[in-house]
Coordinates of C-alpha atoms in Angstrom, one line a residue:
X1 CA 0.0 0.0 0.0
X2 CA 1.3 3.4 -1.0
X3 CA 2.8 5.7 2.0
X4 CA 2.0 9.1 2.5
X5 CA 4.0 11.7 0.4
X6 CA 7.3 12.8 2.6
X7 CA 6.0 16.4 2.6
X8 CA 2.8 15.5 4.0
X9 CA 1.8 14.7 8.0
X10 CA 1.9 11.1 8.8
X11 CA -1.4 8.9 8.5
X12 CA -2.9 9.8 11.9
X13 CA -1.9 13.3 12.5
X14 CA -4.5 14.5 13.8
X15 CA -6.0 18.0 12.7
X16 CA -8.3 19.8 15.1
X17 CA -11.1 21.5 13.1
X18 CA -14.7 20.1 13.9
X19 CA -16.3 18.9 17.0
X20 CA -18.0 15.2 17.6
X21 CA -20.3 13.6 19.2
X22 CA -19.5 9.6 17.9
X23 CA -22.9 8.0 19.1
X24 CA -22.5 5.4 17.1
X25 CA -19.6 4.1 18.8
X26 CA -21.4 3.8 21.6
X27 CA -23.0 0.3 20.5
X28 CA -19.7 -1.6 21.1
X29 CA -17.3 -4.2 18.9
X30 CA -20.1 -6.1 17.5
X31 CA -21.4 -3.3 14.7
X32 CA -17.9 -2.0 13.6
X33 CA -14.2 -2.4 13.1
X34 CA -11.9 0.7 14.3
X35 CA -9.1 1.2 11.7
X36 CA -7.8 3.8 9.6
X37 CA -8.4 5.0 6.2
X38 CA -4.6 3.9 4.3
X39 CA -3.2 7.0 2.4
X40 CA -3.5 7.7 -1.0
X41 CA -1.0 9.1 -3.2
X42 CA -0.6 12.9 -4.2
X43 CA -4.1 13.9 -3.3
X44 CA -4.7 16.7 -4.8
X45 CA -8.6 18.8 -4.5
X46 CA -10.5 18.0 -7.7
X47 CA -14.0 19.5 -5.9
X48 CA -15.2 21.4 -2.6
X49 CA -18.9 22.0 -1.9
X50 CA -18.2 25.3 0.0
X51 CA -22.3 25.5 -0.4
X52 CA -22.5 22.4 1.7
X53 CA -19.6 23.3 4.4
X54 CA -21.6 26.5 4.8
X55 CA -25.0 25.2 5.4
X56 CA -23.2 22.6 8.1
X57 CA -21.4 25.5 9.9
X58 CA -18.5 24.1 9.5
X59 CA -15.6 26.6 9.2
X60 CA -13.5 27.6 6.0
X61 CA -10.1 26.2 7.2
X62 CA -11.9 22.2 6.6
X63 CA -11.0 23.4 2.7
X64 CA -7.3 24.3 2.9
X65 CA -4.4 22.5 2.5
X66 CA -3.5 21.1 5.6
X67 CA -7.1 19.2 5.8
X68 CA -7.3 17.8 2.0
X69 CA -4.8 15.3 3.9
X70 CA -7.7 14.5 6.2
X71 CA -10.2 14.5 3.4
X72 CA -8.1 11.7 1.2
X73 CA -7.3 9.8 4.2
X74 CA -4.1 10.8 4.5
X75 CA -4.3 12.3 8.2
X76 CA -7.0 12.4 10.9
X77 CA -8.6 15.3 12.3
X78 CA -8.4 15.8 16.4
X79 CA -11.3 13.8 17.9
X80 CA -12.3 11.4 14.6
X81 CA -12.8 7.6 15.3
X82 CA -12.5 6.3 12.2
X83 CA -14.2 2.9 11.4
X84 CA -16.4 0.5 9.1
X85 CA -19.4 -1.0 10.0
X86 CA -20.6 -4.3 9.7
X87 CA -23.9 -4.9 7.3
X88 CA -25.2 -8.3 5.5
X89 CA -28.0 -8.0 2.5
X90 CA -29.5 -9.3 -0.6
X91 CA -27.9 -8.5 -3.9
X92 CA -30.1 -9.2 -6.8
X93 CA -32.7 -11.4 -4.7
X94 CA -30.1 -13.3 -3.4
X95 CA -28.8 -13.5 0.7
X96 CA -25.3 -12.6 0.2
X97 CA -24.1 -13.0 3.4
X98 CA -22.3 -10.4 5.3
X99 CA -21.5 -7.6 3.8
X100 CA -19.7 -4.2 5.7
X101 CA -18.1 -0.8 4.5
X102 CA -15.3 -2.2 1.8
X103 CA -14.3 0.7 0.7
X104 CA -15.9 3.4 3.1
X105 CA -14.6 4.6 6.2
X106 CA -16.5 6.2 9.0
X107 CA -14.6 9.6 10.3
X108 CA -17.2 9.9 13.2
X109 CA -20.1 12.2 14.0
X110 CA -19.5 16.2 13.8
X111 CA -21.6 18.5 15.3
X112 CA -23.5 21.2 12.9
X113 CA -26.1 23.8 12.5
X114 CA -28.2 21.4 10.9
X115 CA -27.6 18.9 13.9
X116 CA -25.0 15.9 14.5
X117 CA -24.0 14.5 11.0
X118 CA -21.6 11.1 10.1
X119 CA -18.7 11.7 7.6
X120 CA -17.6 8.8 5.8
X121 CA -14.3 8.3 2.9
X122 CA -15.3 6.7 0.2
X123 CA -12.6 4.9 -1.3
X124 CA -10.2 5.2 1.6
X125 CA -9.1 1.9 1.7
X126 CA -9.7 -1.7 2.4
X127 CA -11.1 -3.0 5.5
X128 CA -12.1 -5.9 7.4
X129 CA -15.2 -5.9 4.8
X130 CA -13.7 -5.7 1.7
X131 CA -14.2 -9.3 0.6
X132 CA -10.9 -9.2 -1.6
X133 CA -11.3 -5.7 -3.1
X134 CA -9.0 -2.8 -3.2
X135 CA -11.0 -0.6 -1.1
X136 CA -10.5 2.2 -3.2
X137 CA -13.0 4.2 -5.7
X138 CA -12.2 5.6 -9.2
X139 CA -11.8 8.7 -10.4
X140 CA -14.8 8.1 -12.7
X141 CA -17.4 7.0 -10.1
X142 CA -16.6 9.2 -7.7
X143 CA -17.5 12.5 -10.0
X144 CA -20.7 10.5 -10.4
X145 CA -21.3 10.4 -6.7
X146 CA -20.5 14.0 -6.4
X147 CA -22.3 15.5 -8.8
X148 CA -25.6 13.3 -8.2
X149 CA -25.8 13.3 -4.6
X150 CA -26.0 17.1 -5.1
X151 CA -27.9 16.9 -8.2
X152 CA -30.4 15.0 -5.9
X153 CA -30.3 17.2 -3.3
X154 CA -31.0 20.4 -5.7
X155 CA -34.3 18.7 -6.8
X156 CA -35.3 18.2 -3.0
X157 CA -35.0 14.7 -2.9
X158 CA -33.7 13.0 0.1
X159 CA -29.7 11.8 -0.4
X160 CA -26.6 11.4 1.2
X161 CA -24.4 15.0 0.5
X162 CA -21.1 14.9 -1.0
X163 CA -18.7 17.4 0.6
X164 CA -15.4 17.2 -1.0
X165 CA -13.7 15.1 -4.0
X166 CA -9.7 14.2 -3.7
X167 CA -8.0 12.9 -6.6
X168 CA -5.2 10.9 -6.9
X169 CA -2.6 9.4 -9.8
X170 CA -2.6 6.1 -7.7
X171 CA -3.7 3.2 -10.3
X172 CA -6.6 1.3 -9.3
X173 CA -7.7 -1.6 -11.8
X174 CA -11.2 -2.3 -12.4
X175 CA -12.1 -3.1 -16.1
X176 CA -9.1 -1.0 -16.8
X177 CA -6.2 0.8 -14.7
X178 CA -8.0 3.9 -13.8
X179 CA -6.7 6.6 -11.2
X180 CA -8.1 6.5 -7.6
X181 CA -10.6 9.3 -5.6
X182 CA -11.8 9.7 -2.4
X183 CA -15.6 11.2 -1.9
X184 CA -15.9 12.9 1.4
X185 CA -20.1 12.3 2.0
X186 CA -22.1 13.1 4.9
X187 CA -25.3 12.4 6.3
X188 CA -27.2 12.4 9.7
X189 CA -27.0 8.6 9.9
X190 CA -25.3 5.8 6.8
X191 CA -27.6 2.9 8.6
X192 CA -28.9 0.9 5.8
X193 CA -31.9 -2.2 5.9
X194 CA -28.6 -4.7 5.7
X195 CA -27.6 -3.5 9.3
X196 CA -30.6 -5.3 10.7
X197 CA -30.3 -7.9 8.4
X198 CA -27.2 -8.9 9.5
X199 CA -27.9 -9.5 13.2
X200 CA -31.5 -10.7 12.8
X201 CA -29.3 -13.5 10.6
X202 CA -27.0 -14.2 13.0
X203 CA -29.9 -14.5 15.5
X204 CA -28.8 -11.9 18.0
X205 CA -31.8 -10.3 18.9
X206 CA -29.9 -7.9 21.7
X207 CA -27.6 -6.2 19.1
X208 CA -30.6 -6.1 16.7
X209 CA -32.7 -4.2 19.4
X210 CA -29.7 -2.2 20.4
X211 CA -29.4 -1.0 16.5
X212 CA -32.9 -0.6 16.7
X213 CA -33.4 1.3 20.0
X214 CA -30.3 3.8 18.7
X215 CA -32.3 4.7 15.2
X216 CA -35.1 5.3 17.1
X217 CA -33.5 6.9 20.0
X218 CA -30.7 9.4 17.4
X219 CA -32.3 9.8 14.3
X220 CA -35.7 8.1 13.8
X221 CA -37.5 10.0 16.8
X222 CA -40.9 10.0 15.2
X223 CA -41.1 6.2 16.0
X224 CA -42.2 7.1 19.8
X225 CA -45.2 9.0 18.3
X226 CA -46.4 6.9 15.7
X227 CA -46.6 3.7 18.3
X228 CA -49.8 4.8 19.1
X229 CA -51.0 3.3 15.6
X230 CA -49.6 0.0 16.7
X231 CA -51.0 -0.7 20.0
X232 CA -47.4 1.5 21.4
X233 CA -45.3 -1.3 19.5
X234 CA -42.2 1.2 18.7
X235 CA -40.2 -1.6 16.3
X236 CA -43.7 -2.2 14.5
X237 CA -43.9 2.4 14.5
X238 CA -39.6 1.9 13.4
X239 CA -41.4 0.0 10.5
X240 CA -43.6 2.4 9.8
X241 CA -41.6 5.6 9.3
X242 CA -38.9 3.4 7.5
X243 CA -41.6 2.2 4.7
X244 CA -43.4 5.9 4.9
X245 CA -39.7 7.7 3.8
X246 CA -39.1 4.5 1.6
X247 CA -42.5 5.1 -0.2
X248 CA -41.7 9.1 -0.7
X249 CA -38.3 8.6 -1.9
X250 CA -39.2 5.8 -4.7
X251 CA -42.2 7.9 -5.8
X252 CA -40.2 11.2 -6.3
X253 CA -37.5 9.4 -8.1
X254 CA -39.6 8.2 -10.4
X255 CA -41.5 11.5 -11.0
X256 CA -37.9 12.6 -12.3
X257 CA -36.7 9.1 -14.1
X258 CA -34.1 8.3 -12.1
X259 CA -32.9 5.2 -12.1
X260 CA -30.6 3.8 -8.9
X261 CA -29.3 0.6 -10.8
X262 CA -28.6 -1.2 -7.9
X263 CA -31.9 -1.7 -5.2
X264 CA -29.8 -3.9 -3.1
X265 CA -31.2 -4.1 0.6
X266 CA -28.0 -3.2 1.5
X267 CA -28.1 -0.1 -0.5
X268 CA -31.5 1.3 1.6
X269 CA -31.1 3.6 3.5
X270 CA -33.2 3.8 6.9
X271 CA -33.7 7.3 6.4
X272 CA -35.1 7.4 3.3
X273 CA -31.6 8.9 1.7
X274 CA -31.0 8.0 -1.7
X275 CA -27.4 6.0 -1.1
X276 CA -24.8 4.5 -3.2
X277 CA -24.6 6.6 -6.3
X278 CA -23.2 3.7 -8.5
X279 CA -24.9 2.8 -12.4
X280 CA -27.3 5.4 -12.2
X281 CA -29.3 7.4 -14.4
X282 CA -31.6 10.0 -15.5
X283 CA -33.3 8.7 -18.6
X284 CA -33.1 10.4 -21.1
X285 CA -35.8 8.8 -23.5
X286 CA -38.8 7.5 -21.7
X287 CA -38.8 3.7 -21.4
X288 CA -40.3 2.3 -18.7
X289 CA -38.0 -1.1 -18.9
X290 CA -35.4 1.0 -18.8
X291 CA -32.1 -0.5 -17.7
X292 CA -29.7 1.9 -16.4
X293 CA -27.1 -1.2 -15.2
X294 CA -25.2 -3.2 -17.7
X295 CA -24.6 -5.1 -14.9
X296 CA -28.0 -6.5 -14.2
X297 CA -28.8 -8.7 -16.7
X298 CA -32.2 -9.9 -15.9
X299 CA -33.6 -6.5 -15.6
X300 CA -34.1 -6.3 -11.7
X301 CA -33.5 -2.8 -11.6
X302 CA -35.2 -1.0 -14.2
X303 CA -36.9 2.1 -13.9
X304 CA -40.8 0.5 -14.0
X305 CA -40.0 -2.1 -11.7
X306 CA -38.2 0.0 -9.1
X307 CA -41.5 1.0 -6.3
X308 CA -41.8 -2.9 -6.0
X309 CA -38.2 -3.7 -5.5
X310 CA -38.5 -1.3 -2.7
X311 CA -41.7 -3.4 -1.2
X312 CA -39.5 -6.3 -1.7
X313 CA -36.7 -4.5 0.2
X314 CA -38.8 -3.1 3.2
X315 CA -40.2 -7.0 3.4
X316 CA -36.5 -8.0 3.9
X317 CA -36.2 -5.4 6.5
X318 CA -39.7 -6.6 8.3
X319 CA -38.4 -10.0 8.4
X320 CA -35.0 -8.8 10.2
X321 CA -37.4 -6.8 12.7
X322 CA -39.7 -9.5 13.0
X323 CA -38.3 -10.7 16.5
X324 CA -38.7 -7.0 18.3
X325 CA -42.0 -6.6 16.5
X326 CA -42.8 -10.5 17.5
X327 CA -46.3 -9.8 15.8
X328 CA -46.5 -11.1 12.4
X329 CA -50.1 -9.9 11.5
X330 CA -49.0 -6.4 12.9
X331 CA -46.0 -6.8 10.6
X332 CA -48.0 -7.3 7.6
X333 CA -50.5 -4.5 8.3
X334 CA -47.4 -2.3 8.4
X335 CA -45.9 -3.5 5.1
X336 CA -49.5 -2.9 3.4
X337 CA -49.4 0.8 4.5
X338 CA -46.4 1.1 1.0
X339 CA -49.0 0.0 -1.0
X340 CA -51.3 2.3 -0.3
X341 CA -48.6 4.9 0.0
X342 CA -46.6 4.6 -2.6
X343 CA -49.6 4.9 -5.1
X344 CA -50.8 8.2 -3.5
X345 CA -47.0 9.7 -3.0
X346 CA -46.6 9.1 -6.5
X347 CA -50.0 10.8 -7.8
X348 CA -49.7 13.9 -6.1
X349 CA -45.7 13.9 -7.3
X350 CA -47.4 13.5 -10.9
X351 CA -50.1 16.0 -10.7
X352 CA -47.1 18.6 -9.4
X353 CA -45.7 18.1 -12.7
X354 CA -48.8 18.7 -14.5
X355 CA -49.6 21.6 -12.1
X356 CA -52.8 20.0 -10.7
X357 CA -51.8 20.8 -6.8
X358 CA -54.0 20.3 -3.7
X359 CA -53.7 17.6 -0.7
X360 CA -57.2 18.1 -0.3
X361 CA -58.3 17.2 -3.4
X362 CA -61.3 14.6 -4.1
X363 CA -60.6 10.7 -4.6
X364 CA -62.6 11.6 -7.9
X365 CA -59.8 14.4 -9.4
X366 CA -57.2 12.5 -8.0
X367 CA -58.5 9.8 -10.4
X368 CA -59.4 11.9 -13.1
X369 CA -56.0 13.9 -12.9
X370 CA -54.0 10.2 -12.8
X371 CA -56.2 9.3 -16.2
X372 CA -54.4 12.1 -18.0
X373 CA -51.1 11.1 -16.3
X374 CA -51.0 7.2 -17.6
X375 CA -52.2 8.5 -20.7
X376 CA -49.6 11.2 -21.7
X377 CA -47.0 8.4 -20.0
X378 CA -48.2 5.8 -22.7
X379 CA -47.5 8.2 -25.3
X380 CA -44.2 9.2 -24.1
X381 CA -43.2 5.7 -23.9
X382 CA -44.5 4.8 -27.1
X383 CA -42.3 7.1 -28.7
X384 CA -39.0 7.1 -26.3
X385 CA -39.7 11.0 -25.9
X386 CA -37.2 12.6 -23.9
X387 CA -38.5 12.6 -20.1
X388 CA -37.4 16.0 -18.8
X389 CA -37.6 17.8 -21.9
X390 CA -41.2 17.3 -22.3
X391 CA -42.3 18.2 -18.8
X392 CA -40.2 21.4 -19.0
X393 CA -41.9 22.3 -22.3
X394 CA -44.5 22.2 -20.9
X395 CA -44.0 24.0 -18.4
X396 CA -43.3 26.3 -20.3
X397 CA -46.2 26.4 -22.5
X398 CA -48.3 26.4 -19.3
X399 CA -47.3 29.6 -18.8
X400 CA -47.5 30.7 -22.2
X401 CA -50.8 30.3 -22.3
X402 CA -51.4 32.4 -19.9
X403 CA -50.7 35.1 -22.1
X404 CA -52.7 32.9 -25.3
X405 CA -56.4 32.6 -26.5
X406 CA -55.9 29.3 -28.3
X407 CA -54.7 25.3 -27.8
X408 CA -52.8 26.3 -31.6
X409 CA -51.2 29.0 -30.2
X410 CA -47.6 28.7 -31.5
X411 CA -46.5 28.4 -27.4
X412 CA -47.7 24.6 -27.5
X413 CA -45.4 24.1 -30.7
X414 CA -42.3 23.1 -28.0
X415 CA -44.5 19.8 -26.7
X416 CA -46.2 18.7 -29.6
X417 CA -42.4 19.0 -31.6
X418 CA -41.5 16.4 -29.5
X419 CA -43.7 14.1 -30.8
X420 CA -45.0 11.7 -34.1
X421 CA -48.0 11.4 -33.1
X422 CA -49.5 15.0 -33.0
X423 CA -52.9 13.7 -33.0
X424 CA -52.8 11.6 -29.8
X425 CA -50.6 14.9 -28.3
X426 CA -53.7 16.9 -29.0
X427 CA -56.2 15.7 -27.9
X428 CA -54.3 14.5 -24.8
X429 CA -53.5 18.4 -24.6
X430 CA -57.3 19.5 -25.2
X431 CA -58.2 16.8 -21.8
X432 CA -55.5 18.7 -19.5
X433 CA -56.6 22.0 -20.7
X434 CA -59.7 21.2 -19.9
X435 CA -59.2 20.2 -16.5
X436 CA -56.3 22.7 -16.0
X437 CA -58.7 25.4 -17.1
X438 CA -60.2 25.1 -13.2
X439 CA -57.2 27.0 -12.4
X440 CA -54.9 30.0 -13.1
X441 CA -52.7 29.4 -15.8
X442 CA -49.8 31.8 -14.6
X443 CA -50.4 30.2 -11.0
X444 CA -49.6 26.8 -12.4
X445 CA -46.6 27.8 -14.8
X446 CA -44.5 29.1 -12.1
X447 CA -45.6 25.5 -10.0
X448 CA -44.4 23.6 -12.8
X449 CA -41.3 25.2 -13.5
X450 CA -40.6 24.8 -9.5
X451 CA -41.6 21.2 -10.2
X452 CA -40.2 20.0 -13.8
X453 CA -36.2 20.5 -13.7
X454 CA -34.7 22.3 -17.0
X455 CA -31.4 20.1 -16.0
X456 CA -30.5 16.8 -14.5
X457 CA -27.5 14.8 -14.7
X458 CA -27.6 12.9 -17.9
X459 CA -25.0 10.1 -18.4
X460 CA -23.3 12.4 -21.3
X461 CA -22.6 15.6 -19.0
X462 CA -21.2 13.5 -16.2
X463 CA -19.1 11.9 -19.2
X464 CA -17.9 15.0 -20.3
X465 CA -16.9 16.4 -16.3
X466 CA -14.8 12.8 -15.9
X467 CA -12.8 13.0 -20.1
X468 CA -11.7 16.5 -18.8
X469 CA -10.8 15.7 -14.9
X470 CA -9.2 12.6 -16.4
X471 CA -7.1 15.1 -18.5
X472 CA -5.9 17.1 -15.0
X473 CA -9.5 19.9 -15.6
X474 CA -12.0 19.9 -13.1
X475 CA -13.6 23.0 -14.1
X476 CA -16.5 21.1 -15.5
X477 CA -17.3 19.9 -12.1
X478 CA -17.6 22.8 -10.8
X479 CA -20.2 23.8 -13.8
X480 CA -22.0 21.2 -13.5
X481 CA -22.2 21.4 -10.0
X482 CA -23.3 25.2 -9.7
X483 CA -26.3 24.0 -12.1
X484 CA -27.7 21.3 -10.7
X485 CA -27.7 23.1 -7.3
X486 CA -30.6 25.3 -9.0
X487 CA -32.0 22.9 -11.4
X488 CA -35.5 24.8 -11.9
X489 CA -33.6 28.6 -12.7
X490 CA -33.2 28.5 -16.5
X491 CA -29.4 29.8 -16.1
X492 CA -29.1 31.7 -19.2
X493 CA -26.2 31.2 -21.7
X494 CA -25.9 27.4 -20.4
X495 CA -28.9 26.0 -22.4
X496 CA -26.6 23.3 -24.1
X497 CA -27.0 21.8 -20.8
X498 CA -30.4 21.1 -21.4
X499 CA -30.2 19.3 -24.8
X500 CA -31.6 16.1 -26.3
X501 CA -28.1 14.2 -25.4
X502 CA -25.7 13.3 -28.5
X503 CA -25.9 10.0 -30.8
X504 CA -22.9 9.1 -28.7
X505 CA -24.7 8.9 -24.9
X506 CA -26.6 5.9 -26.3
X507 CA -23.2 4.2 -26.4
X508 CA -21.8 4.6 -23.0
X509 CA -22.4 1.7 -20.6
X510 CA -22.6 2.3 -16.6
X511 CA -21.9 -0.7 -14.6
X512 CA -21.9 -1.8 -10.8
X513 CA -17.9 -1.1 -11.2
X514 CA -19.4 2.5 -12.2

């Protein structure tokens, strides 16, 4: 393993810079491994979310020089613990066992204005839990997990935040020898469904309600309230709010087309975080079968079949709570609340983007409003159209016509460009004005255009960032970065952003090694 640089502190120098709280190392031995991250070579900054760092509190001097060695693993700041927890799960449908951080390391828990959050290195080395791997992370997927994670977070969906992005010349071989990076990424709590897996596998029901007893008690606090529902069963209420967060976090990825590519259990996050940014992607044309993962052969993962992965996933997760629940018909009567969740999460997602708003709106709308939703969805399958093209246009010709007189006025000419089959477009058009006509046009432009992004991370802009970082320029990062922060604001004089992708995207290929 390479040694730090001779110019640099030693691997555990410590650096004194943020302040932590390290609850989680209050459980004891049995759900980590203390160890440190093993130093990379040359790190050099190829990204810092000062955005991020400022929202945390967290002072300027975490972004100088002396603490990029803490950020690559290089050197410790005063106070970490560094670790990697121990996890099991199902890949693909299959038990696989025990699982852990392989290449992630645990800095601790720092104190912020936005309340205690863990830091972890991705890519910082190998660990008890590697299973034979490197432990390290590419250059390539690691300006995916950057720019995603705060792609995600830009279009208010819930994610783990990346705060920094170290590169480094040292050679790492996946399909090919590629150059290593360490992601810096934060969150209020990396606990995934394999955590509980793991112990309810090995049968140790004390660890498993320790685990379960620190969610609730640290970041899960709504569980004490919602017991009432379940006769004041709090691990039937832990359920609950897990499959409640899981349900809103499937339905607004798919009211964007994003696909996560690997729906492992051991890449759900208890939270409701979106986690593990590996083969994903924004579709660009719409294709329900969609397959975002040349890894996964049999189509597991594709975009249509995604909300009931996640049911199969918070099943998983029952079974591992089963023993602290120890009710099994209260277990299934949780699990059913997803699939009348999920449904309704999803609608009122949908009728955003069509600018059809109001909880309080009649079962009867609702229905009416999801008609026109499965029908202009058919037609955009049919056809491949591009996904967040056509709800931006139309957006934007909401709000044209609140200046028109006419459906033929020329601002529809953007949605019904898109398309072959103009026919089918119009009259699906002449059905949501119709029903949109209840309400004020202007009122539901500026909804829509708060609701239907003008830019997301396509596979081809992400390709671009990682030619030009591979070539020593990380100045598209930084673009790319500064856009998807504000993905609604139309950013003038960056509209090439917002393109139908080239014939070339169609050609790349993301994998789980992605």
């Amino acid at each position: 393993m390479p040694s730090a640089p001779p110019d640099s502190p030693a691997a555990g120098q410590e650096l004194p810079v943020l302040h932590w709280t390290h609850r989680l190392t209050q459980l004891g031995p049995r759900f980590f491994t203390l160890l440190q991250p093993t130093p990379v070579a040359a790190p050099r900054w190829a990204a810092r979310n000062e955005d991020l760092r400022a929202e945390l509190g967290w002072p300027r001097a975490l972004f100088d020089e002396e603490h990029l060695l803490a950020l690559a693993g290089n050197a410790l700041m005063a106070g970490s613990k560094p670790l990697a927890t121990v996890y099991s799960g199902h890949q693909f449908g299959q038990w696989a066992g025990q699982l852990g951080d392989g290449r992630a390391i645990w800095l601790g828990e720092a104190e912020s204005t936005q309340g205690p959050q863990e830091i972890q290195l991705k890519g910082s080395g190998r660990t008890p839990y590697s299973r034979g791997g490197d432990g390290r992370a590419v250059l390539r997927s690691s300006i995916r997990e950057y720019l995603c994670s705060e792609a995600m977070h830009g279009l208010g969906i819930p994610t783990t935040r990346a705060l920094s992005l170290v590169a480094s010349p040292e050679p790492v071989r996946r399909e090919t020898v590629e150059s290593a990076a360490v992601v810096a990424r934060v969150a209020p709590s990396f606990l995934r469904f394999g955590h509980f897996e793991h112990f309810a596998a090995q049968g140790d029901t004390d660890s498993l309600r320790t685990l379960a007893n620190h969610a609730m008690a640290h970041h899960l606090p709504e569980c004490r309230a919602r017991a009432a529902l379940w006769q004041g069963n709090v691990y039937a209420a832990l359920l609950d709010e897990v499959q409640d967060r899981t349900a809103k976090l499937l339905a607004q990825w798919q009211a964007v087309g994003f696909c996560h590519g690997v729906m492992n259990t051991d890449n759900m996050s208890l939270l409701g975080l979106t986690i593990d940014y590996g083969p994903f992607q924004f579709m660009d044309g719409f294709d329900p079968g969609h397959i975002c993962n040349h890894s996964d052969h049999q189509g597991r993962y594709a975009y249509g079949r995604q909300p009931n992965v996640a049911y199969w996933n918070l099943y998983c997760l029952a079974q591992a709570l089963a023993p602290l629940i120890d009710d099994q018909e209260m277990t299934l009567q949780v699990l059913e609340g997803y699939k009348t969740l999920f449904p309704r999460y999803l609608g009122d997602a949908m009728r955003a983007k069509l600018g059809l708003v109001g909880d309080l709106a009649p079962e009867s709308e609702r229905e009416t409003d999801w008609t026109l939703v499965e029908d202009v969805m058919q037609l955009m399958a049919a056809e491949q159209v591009d996904f967040t093209m056509f709800w931006r246009q139309l957006s934007q010709a909401v709000v044209q016509q609140s200046i028109a007189t006419t459906l033929t006025d020329s601002g529809w000419s953007a949605v019904t460009d898109l398309v072959l089959d103009r026919p089918r477009l119009l009259d699906w058009l002449a059905r949501y004005t119709e029903r949109a006509g209840q309400t004020h046009w202007a009122v539901m432009g500026r909804q829509m255009l708060r609701t239907n992004p003008k830019f997301v991370l396509r596979n081809h802009l992400a390709e671009i960032a990682i030619r030009q970082a591979k070539a020593g320029d990380f100045s598209e990062i930084d673009t790319l970065h500064n856009l998807l922060k504000s993905p609604f604001d139309e950013h003038p004089g960056f509209e090439a952003y917002a393109d139908l992708p080239p014939d070339w995207a169609g050609q790349l290929e993301i994998s789980c090694s992605s």
